[in-house]
């Protein structure tokens, strides 16, 4: 049963003149009842009933891009589609409303920048996220995963999201950045706050400041006494030939928090849900664990869950429609990876697909910098869950809970085993 009545959706705004009637489809990306009930089933339905590029009057009115080709094209076109989602005037207006002693407003560099500045700010992070650097962390990640499994294994059931999917990437994050692991509870709380739906864009500013404050002490300490961690490494980097600053360190810290936690949590949640629904597949992977690498990729395609956003930088065209400067566009990657024009029978989970190149990690200059880390975390959790637990299944009395927006998120997933 749908839990959201139509009058609880965000108010619909009038259709602007440049949007033709045939481009309109009414869809609330935060509160659509179908999306909250069974997200990827609703994504498939959207691809059937709406054009690959459509405009929705909900959430102040914006474009939704669900087709693969259209998503790929726009992601690789920063000239027409900027990552600076707010205009300079909007940013200035926002800043005016902050208390005078608010301090630096952390900006998630480089995800909110366009080339060429984007490349300059992405460069210092590259080495830390290279396949080699991440592979070196794999066994530590496995040990963290095992600790979490140890805590639930004898009880025969758990809510996988709070028990495992959420603390694992938070622990990995603390460890990688060199933040004290004793502060796990505090950082988990920050993740929960960050994941809660925002009432206004101002919430993001306050939340980001809180995240930066939580890292402040360690950032200061590593400036004077570097250790073997990412915060120390970043202090030693230069940005465009200039030394690193505290503000820039906060920007990087907030970026990694936003980009690296919420994402992996949901990736794991959708993956374990798929396995719990398919015991035969669990057994296939238990018998041949080498297949887990391919399985993890097909899970990412089948259950893609992030929705990056862009602003139209200058009047342009996409999917046969005219888009106007400052229109907001959602890169609905979950649609792209279920588009039958790109992936035949997209609903079928098939590790042997001829084309298995998904865009769960995006495309173009902003393609996910943390994809190697994400892949290792996902593979390790599937490996350890399958190796340590007997066949596990969904608890039918406690259906999974989801929320939606720029991430399609899984909040609760109760699984059982004998
Ligand atoms: C399954 C997990 C993940 C998924 C599906 C994912 C997905 C994405 C996507 C779609 C983008 C592109 C955003 C855009 O075009 O605006 C992105 C960017 C990014 N991701 Fe991930 N991500 C994941 C995990 C991570 C992790 C673990 C980290 C690191 C801690 C990370 C760090 C980043 C960074 C730094 C960017 C910005 C890159 C840039 O702007 O150049 N991600 N991610």
Coordinates of C-alpha atoms and ligand atoms in Angstrom, one line a residue:
X1 CA 0.0 0.0 0.0
X2 CA 1.3 3.5 -0.8
X3 CA 2.1 5.5 2.3
X4 CA 2.1 8.9 0.6
X5 CA -1.1 10.5 -0.6
X6 CA -0.8 12.7 -3.7
X7 CA -1.5 15.8 -1.6
X8 CA 1.6 15.1 0.5
X9 CA 3.9 15.4 -2.6
X10 CA 5.9 18.6 -3.0
X11 CA 3.6 21.3 -4.6
X12 CA 3.5 21.4 -8.4
X13 CA 4.8 24.6 -10.0
X14 CA 3.4 25.9 -13.3
X15 CA 4.9 24.7 -16.5
X16 CA 7.4 27.3 -17.9
X17 CA 6.7 28.5 -21.5
X18 CA 9.8 26.7 -23.0
X19 CA 8.6 23.3 -21.7
X20 CA 6.1 21.7 -24.2
X21 CA 3.2 19.7 -22.8
X22 CA 4.6 16.5 -24.2
X23 CA 7.8 16.9 -22.1
X24 CA 5.8 16.9 -18.8
X25 CA 5.5 13.9 -16.5
X26 CA 4.5 14.4 -12.9
X27 CA 7.2 12.7 -10.7
X28 CA 8.3 13.6 -7.2
X29 CA 11.9 12.2 -7.0
X30 CA 11.8 12.5 -3.2
X31 CA 8.3 11.2 -2.4
X32 CA 7.0 9.2 -5.3
X33 CA 5.1 6.4 -3.7
X34 CA 6.2 3.7 -6.1
X35 CA 9.9 4.7 -5.7
X36 CA 9.6 4.4 -2.0
X37 CA 7.8 1.0 -2.2
X38 CA 10.1 -0.8 -4.6
X39 CA 12.6 1.7 -6.1
X40 CA 14.0 -0.1 -9.1
X41 CA 10.6 -1.5 -10.2
X42 CA 9.4 2.1 -10.3
X43 CA 12.5 3.2 -12.2
X44 CA 11.7 0.5 -14.9
X45 CA 8.1 1.8 -15.0
X46 CA 9.3 5.3 -15.5
X47 CA 11.3 4.3 -18.5
X48 CA 8.2 2.7 -20.0
X49 CA 5.7 5.6 -19.3
X50 CA 7.8 8.8 -19.6
X51 CA 10.2 10.0 -22.3
X52 CA 14.0 9.6 -21.6
X53 CA 14.1 13.3 -20.9
X54 CA 11.1 14.8 -19.1
X55 CA 10.2 17.8 -17.0
X56 CA 8.4 17.4 -13.7
X57 CA 6.6 20.2 -11.9
X58 CA 7.5 18.8 -8.4
X59 CA 10.3 20.1 -6.2
X60 CA 10.3 23.6 -7.8
X61 CA 10.2 22.1 -11.4
X62 CA 13.2 20.4 -13.0
X63 CA 14.3 18.0 -15.8
X64 CA 14.7 14.3 -15.2
X65 CA 17.0 12.5 -17.6
X66 CA 16.4 8.7 -17.4
X67 CA 17.8 7.4 -20.8
X68 CA 21.3 6.0 -21.0
X69 CA 22.5 7.9 -24.0
X70 CA 21.0 11.2 -22.7
X71 CA 22.7 10.7 -19.3
X72 CA 26.0 9.8 -20.8
X73 CA 25.9 12.8 -23.2
X74 CA 25.0 15.4 -20.5
X75 CA 27.5 14.0 -18.0
X76 CA 30.3 14.6 -20.5
X77 CA 29.2 18.1 -21.4
X78 CA 30.3 20.5 -18.6
X79 CA 30.0 23.4 -21.0
X80 CA 26.2 23.2 -21.3
X81 CA 25.6 21.4 -18.0
X82 CA 27.5 23.0 -15.0
X83 CA 28.2 21.3 -11.7
X84 CA 28.0 24.8 -10.0
X85 CA 24.4 24.1 -9.3
X86 CA 23.7 27.5 -7.7
X87 CA 24.2 30.7 -9.6
X88 CA 26.7 33.2 -8.2
X89 CA 23.7 35.4 -7.2
X90 CA 21.9 32.5 -5.4
X91 CA 25.1 31.7 -3.5
X92 CA 25.6 35.3 -2.4
X93 CA 22.0 35.4 -1.2
X94 CA 22.5 32.3 0.9
X95 CA 25.7 33.6 2.5
X96 CA 23.9 36.7 3.5
X97 CA 21.6 34.7 5.8
X98 CA 24.4 33.0 7.7
X99 CA 25.3 34.3 11.2
X100 CA 28.5 36.5 11.0
X101 CA 30.5 34.1 13.1
X102 CA 29.5 31.1 11.0
X103 CA 33.0 30.5 9.7
X104 CA 34.1 29.0 6.4
X105 CA 31.3 27.5 4.4
X106 CA 32.7 24.1 3.2
X107 CA 32.2 23.5 -0.5
X108 CA 32.5 20.0 -1.8
X109 CA 35.5 20.5 -4.2
X110 CA 35.9 19.2 -6.9
X111 CA 32.4 17.8 -7.3
X112 CA 30.9 21.3 -7.5
X113 CA 33.4 22.7 -10.0
X114 CA 33.7 22.7 -13.8
X115 CA 36.9 22.2 -15.8
X116 CA 39.5 23.5 -15.8
X117 CA 39.3 24.4 -12.0
X118 CA 37.8 20.9 -11.5
X119 CA 41.0 19.1 -12.6
X120 CA 43.2 21.2 -10.4
X121 CA 41.2 20.3 -7.3
X122 CA 40.7 16.7 -8.2
X123 CA 44.5 16.1 -8.7
X124 CA 45.6 15.9 -5.1
X125 CA 43.1 13.1 -4.4
X126 CA 44.1 10.9 -7.3
X127 CA 47.0 9.1 -5.8
X128 CA 45.2 8.3 -2.5
X129 CA 42.3 6.6 -4.5
X130 CA 44.4 4.8 -7.1
X131 CA 43.7 1.0 -7.5
X132 CA 47.1 0.2 -5.9
X133 CA 46.6 2.4 -2.8
X134 CA 43.1 1.0 -2.3
X135 CA 44.2 -2.6 -2.8
X136 CA 46.7 -2.1 0.1
X137 CA 43.7 -1.5 2.4
X138 CA 41.7 -4.6 1.4
X139 CA 42.7 -6.9 4.3
X140 CA 42.1 -4.1 6.8
X141 CA 38.6 -3.6 5.4
X142 CA 38.0 -7.4 5.6
X143 CA 39.0 -7.4 9.3
X144 CA 36.5 -4.5 10.0
X145 CA 33.8 -6.4 8.1
X146 CA 34.4 -9.5 10.1
X147 CA 34.2 -7.6 13.4
X148 CA 30.7 -6.4 12.5
X149 CA 29.6 -9.8 11.3
X150 CA 30.9 -11.3 14.6
X151 CA 28.6 -9.0 16.5
X152 CA 25.4 -10.4 14.8
X153 CA 26.3 -13.9 13.7
X154 CA 24.9 -15.8 16.7
X155 CA 21.6 -13.9 16.8
X156 CA 20.3 -15.4 13.5
X157 CA 19.0 -12.1 12.2
X158 CA 20.0 -8.4 11.9
X159 CA 18.9 -5.2 10.3
X160 CA 21.8 -5.2 7.8
X161 CA 21.8 -1.4 7.3
X162 CA 22.6 -0.2 10.9
X163 CA 24.4 -3.4 11.9
X164 CA 26.9 -3.6 9.0
X165 CA 26.3 -1.4 5.9
X166 CA 26.5 1.8 7.8
X167 CA 29.4 1.3 10.3
X168 CA 31.7 -0.4 7.8
X169 CA 32.3 2.5 5.4
X170 CA 32.3 4.9 8.4
X171 CA 35.1 2.9 10.0
X172 CA 37.0 2.8 6.7
X173 CA 36.6 6.5 6.3
X174 CA 37.9 7.3 9.8
X175 CA 40.8 5.0 9.3
X176 CA 41.7 6.4 5.9
X177 CA 41.6 10.0 6.9
X178 CA 43.3 9.4 10.2
X179 CA 40.4 10.4 12.4
X180 CA 40.1 8.7 15.8
X181 CA 38.2 5.4 15.6
X182 CA 36.8 6.1 19.1
X183 CA 34.7 8.8 17.5
X184 CA 32.7 6.2 15.4
X185 CA 29.4 6.9 17.2
X186 CA 29.7 10.6 16.6
X187 CA 30.5 10.2 12.9
X188 CA 27.6 7.6 12.5
X189 CA 25.3 10.3 14.0
X190 CA 26.7 12.8 11.5
X191 CA 25.9 10.3 8.7
X192 CA 22.4 9.8 9.9
X193 CA 21.8 13.6 10.1
X194 CA 23.4 14.0 6.6
X195 CA 21.1 11.3 5.1
X196 CA 17.9 12.7 6.6
X197 CA 15.8 14.7 4.0
X198 CA 16.8 18.4 4.0
X199 CA 14.1 20.9 4.5
X200 CA 16.0 23.6 2.7
X201 CA 19.4 23.9 0.9
X202 CA 20.5 25.8 4.0
X203 CA 20.4 22.5 5.9
X204 CA 23.3 21.3 3.8
X205 CA 25.4 24.3 4.7
X206 CA 24.8 23.7 8.5
X207 CA 25.4 20.0 8.1
X208 CA 28.6 20.5 6.1
X209 CA 29.9 22.9 8.8
X210 CA 29.3 20.4 11.4
X211 CA 31.2 17.7 9.5
X212 CA 34.1 20.1 9.0
X213 CA 34.1 21.0 12.8
X214 CA 34.2 17.3 13.7
X215 CA 37.4 16.9 11.6
X216 CA 38.9 20.3 12.7
X217 CA 41.1 19.0 15.6
X218 CA 42.7 16.3 13.5
X219 CA 43.2 18.6 10.5
X220 CA 45.0 21.1 12.8
X221 CA 47.1 18.3 14.5
X222 CA 48.2 16.8 11.2
X223 CA 49.4 20.1 9.9
X224 CA 52.1 20.2 12.6
X225 CA 52.7 16.4 12.9
X226 CA 52.0 14.5 9.7
X227 CA 51.1 10.8 10.0
X228 CA 50.4 8.0 7.5
X229 CA 46.9 9.1 6.5
X230 CA 45.0 11.1 3.9
X231 CA 44.7 14.3 5.9
X232 CA 48.5 14.4 6.3
X233 CA 48.9 13.6 2.6
X234 CA 46.5 16.4 1.6
X235 CA 48.4 18.9 3.7
X236 CA 51.5 18.2 1.7
X237 CA 49.7 18.8 -1.6
X238 CA 49.7 22.1 -3.5
X239 CA 46.7 23.5 -5.3
X240 CA 47.6 25.2 -8.5
X241 CA 51.1 25.8 -7.2
X242 CA 49.9 27.3 -3.9
X243 CA 50.2 25.7 -0.5
X244 CA 47.1 23.9 1.0
X245 CA 44.9 25.9 3.4
X246 CA 42.7 24.9 6.3
X247 CA 39.6 26.0 4.3
X248 CA 40.6 23.8 1.4
X249 CA 41.2 20.8 3.8
X250 CA 37.7 21.3 5.1
X251 CA 36.4 21.3 1.6
X252 CA 38.1 18.0 0.8
X253 CA 37.0 16.5 4.1
X254 CA 33.4 17.3 3.5
X255 CA 33.5 16.1 0.0
X256 CA 34.9 12.7 1.0
X257 CA 32.3 12.4 3.8
X258 CA 29.4 13.3 1.4
X259 CA 30.6 11.2 -1.5
X260 CA 32.1 8.2 0.2
X261 CA 29.7 7.2 3.0
X262 CA 26.0 7.4 2.0
X263 CA 26.9 5.8 -1.4
X264 CA 28.6 2.6 -0.2
X265 CA 26.0 2.1 2.5
X266 CA 23.3 1.9 -0.1
X267 CA 25.3 -0.1 -2.6
X268 CA 25.8 -2.8 0.1
X269 CA 22.1 -2.6 1.1
X270 CA 20.8 -3.2 -2.4
X271 CA 23.4 -6.0 -3.0
X272 CA 22.6 -7.9 0.2
X273 CA 18.9 -7.5 -0.6
X274 CA 19.4 -9.1 -4.0
X275 CA 21.3 -11.9 -2.5
X276 CA 18.8 -12.4 0.3
X277 CA 16.0 -12.7 -2.4
X278 CA 18.0 -15.2 -4.4
X279 CA 19.3 -18.1 -2.2
X280 CA 20.3 -20.1 -5.3
X281 CA 22.6 -17.3 -6.4
X282 CA 24.1 -17.1 -2.9
X283 CA 25.0 -20.8 -3.2
X284 CA 26.4 -20.3 -6.7
X285 CA 28.7 -17.6 -5.4
X286 CA 29.6 -19.6 -2.3
X287 CA 30.7 -22.5 -4.5
X288 CA 32.7 -20.2 -6.8
X289 CA 33.7 -17.0 -4.9
X290 CA 35.7 -15.8 -7.8
X291 CA 32.4 -14.8 -9.4
X292 CA 31.8 -12.2 -6.7
X293 CA 33.8 -9.5 -8.6
X294 CA 31.4 -9.9 -11.7
X295 CA 28.4 -10.2 -9.4
X296 CA 29.2 -6.9 -7.6
X297 CA 29.4 -5.1 -11.0
X298 CA 26.0 -6.5 -12.2
X299 CA 24.5 -5.5 -8.8
X300 CA 25.8 -2.0 -9.3
X301 CA 24.1 -1.9 -12.8
X302 CA 20.9 -3.5 -11.8
X303 CA 20.4 -1.4 -8.7
X304 CA 22.2 1.9 -9.6
X305 CA 21.2 4.5 -7.0
X306 CA 22.8 7.9 -7.3
X307 CA 21.2 11.0 -9.0
X308 CA 23.8 13.7 -9.6
X309 CA 22.5 17.2 -10.4
X310 CA 23.5 19.9 -13.0
X311 CA 22.3 23.4 -13.9
X312 CA 21.9 24.3 -17.6
X313 CA 24.8 26.8 -18.2
X314 CA 23.4 28.1 -21.5
X315 CA 20.4 27.4 -23.6
X316 CA 20.8 24.0 -25.1
X317 CA 18.9 20.9 -26.3
X318 CA 18.6 17.4 -24.9
X319 CA 16.4 14.5 -25.9
X320 CA 14.6 16.7 -28.5
X321 CA 13.6 19.4 -26.0
X322 CA 14.9 22.9 -25.5
X323 CA 16.5 23.5 -22.1
X324 CA 16.9 27.0 -20.8
X325 CA 19.8 28.6 -18.9
X326 CA 19.5 27.8 -15.2
X327 CA 17.1 24.9 -15.6
X328 CA 17.9 22.2 -13.1
X329 CA 18.6 18.7 -14.5
X330 CA 18.8 15.4 -12.6
X331 CA 21.1 12.8 -14.0
X332 CA 18.9 9.9 -13.1
X333 CA 21.6 7.1 -13.4
X334 CA 19.3 4.4 -12.0
X335 CA 17.3 4.9 -15.2
X336 CA 20.3 4.9 -17.5
X337 CA 21.5 1.5 -16.2
X338 CA 18.0 0.0 -16.7
X339 CA 17.5 1.5 -20.2
X340 CA 16.6 -1.4 -22.6
X341 CA 18.1 0.6 -25.5
X342 CA 21.5 0.1 -23.9
X343 CA 21.1 -3.1 -21.9
X344 CA 18.7 -5.7 -23.5
X345 CA 16.4 -7.3 -20.9
X346 CA 17.7 -4.8 -18.3
X347 CA 15.7 -6.3 -15.4
X348 CA 17.4 -9.7 -15.8
X349 CA 20.4 -10.1 -13.5
X350 CA 23.0 -11.5 -16.0
X351 CA 26.7 -11.6 -15.2
X352 CA 27.5 -12.7 -18.8
X353 CA 26.0 -9.6 -20.5
X354 CA 27.8 -8.7 -23.7
X355 CA 27.8 -5.0 -22.7
X356 CA 28.4 -4.8 -18.9
X357 CA 29.7 -1.2 -18.8
X358 CA 27.3 0.4 -16.4
X359 CA 27.4 4.1 -15.4
X360 CA 26.7 3.6 -11.7
X361 CA 29.8 5.7 -11.0
X362 CA 28.8 8.4 -13.5
X363 CA 30.6 9.5 -16.6
X364 CA 32.8 12.4 -17.8
X365 CA 35.1 14.6 -15.7
X366 CA 33.3 13.9 -12.4
X367 CA 33.3 10.1 -12.8
X368 CA 33.6 8.7 -9.3
X369 CA 37.0 9.1 -7.8
X370 CA 36.3 6.5 -5.1
X371 CA 35.1 3.7 -7.4
X372 CA 38.1 1.5 -6.6
X373 CA 37.5 1.9 -2.9
X374 CA 33.7 1.4 -3.3
X375 CA 34.3 -1.8 -5.4
X376 CA 36.7 -3.3 -2.8
X377 CA 34.3 -2.5 0.1
X378 CA 31.4 -4.1 -1.8
X379 CA 33.3 -7.2 -2.9
X380 CA 34.7 -7.7 0.6
X381 CA 31.3 -7.5 2.3
X382 CA 29.7 -9.9 -0.2
X383 CA 32.7 -12.3 0.3
X384 CA 32.5 -12.2 4.1
X385 CA 28.7 -12.4 4.3
X386 CA 28.7 -15.4 2.0
X387 CA 31.6 -17.1 3.6
X388 CA 30.5 -16.6 7.2
X389 CA 26.7 -16.8 7.2
X390 CA 24.6 -19.8 6.0
X391 CA 21.9 -19.1 3.5
X392 CA 20.2 -15.8 4.5
X393 CA 16.8 -14.5 3.5
X394 CA 14.6 -11.4 3.8
X395 CA 12.4 -11.2 6.9
X396 CA 9.0 -11.0 5.3
X397 CA 7.5 -9.5 8.5
X398 CA 9.8 -6.5 8.3
X399 CA 9.8 -5.2 4.7
X400 CA 12.8 -3.1 3.6
X401 CA 12.4 0.7 4.0
X402 CA 13.6 3.2 1.5
X403 CA 13.9 6.9 1.0
X404 CA 14.7 8.8 -2.2
X405 CA 16.2 12.0 -3.6
X406 CA 19.7 12.4 -5.0
X407 CA 20.4 9.0 -3.6
X408 CA 17.9 6.1 -3.6
X409 CA 18.6 4.9 -0.1
X410 CA 17.8 1.8 1.8
X411 CA 17.2 2.6 5.4
X412 CA 16.4 -0.8 6.8
X413 CA 16.9 -4.4 5.6
X414 CA 16.1 -7.2 8.1
X415 CA 17.6 -10.5 7.1
X416 CA 17.5 -13.9 8.8
X417 CA 19.5 -17.1 8.8
X418 CA 19.2 -20.5 10.6
Ligands
LIG1 C1 29.0 2.4 -4.6 C2 29.5 3.5 -4.2 C3 29.6 4.8 -5.0 C4 28.9 5.2 -6.0 C5 27.7 4.5 -6.7 C6 29.4 6.5 -6.4 C7 28.9 7.3 -7.4 C8 29.4 8.5 -7.8 C9 29.0 9.3 -8.9 C10 27.8 8.9 -9.8 C11 29.8 10.4 -9.1 C12 29.6 11.5 -10.1 C13 28.9 12.7 -9.5 C14 28.7 13.7 -10.6 O1 28.7 13.4 -11.8 O2 28.4 14.9 -10.2 C15 30.7 10.3 -8.0 C16 31.7 11.2 -7.8 C17 32.6 11.1 -6.7 N1 32.8 10.1 -5.8 FE1 31.7 8.4 -5.7 N2 30.4 6.8 -5.6 C18 30.6 5.8 -4.7 C19 31.5 5.7 -3.7 C20 32.5 6.6 -3.4 C21 33.6 6.5 -2.4 C22 33.7 5.3 -1.5 C23 34.3 7.6 -2.5 C24 35.5 8.0 -1.7 C25 35.6 8.2 -0.4 C26 33.8 8.5 -3.5 C27 34.3 9.7 -3.9 C28 33.8 10.4 -5.0 C29 34.3 11.7 -5.3 C30 35.5 12.4 -4.6 C31 33.6 12.2 -6.4 C32 33.8 13.5 -7.1 C33 34.7 13.3 -8.3 C34 34.8 14.6 -9.1 O3 34.0 15.6 -9.0 O4 35.7 14.7 -9.9 N3 32.7 7.8 -4.1 N4 30.5 9.1 -7.3

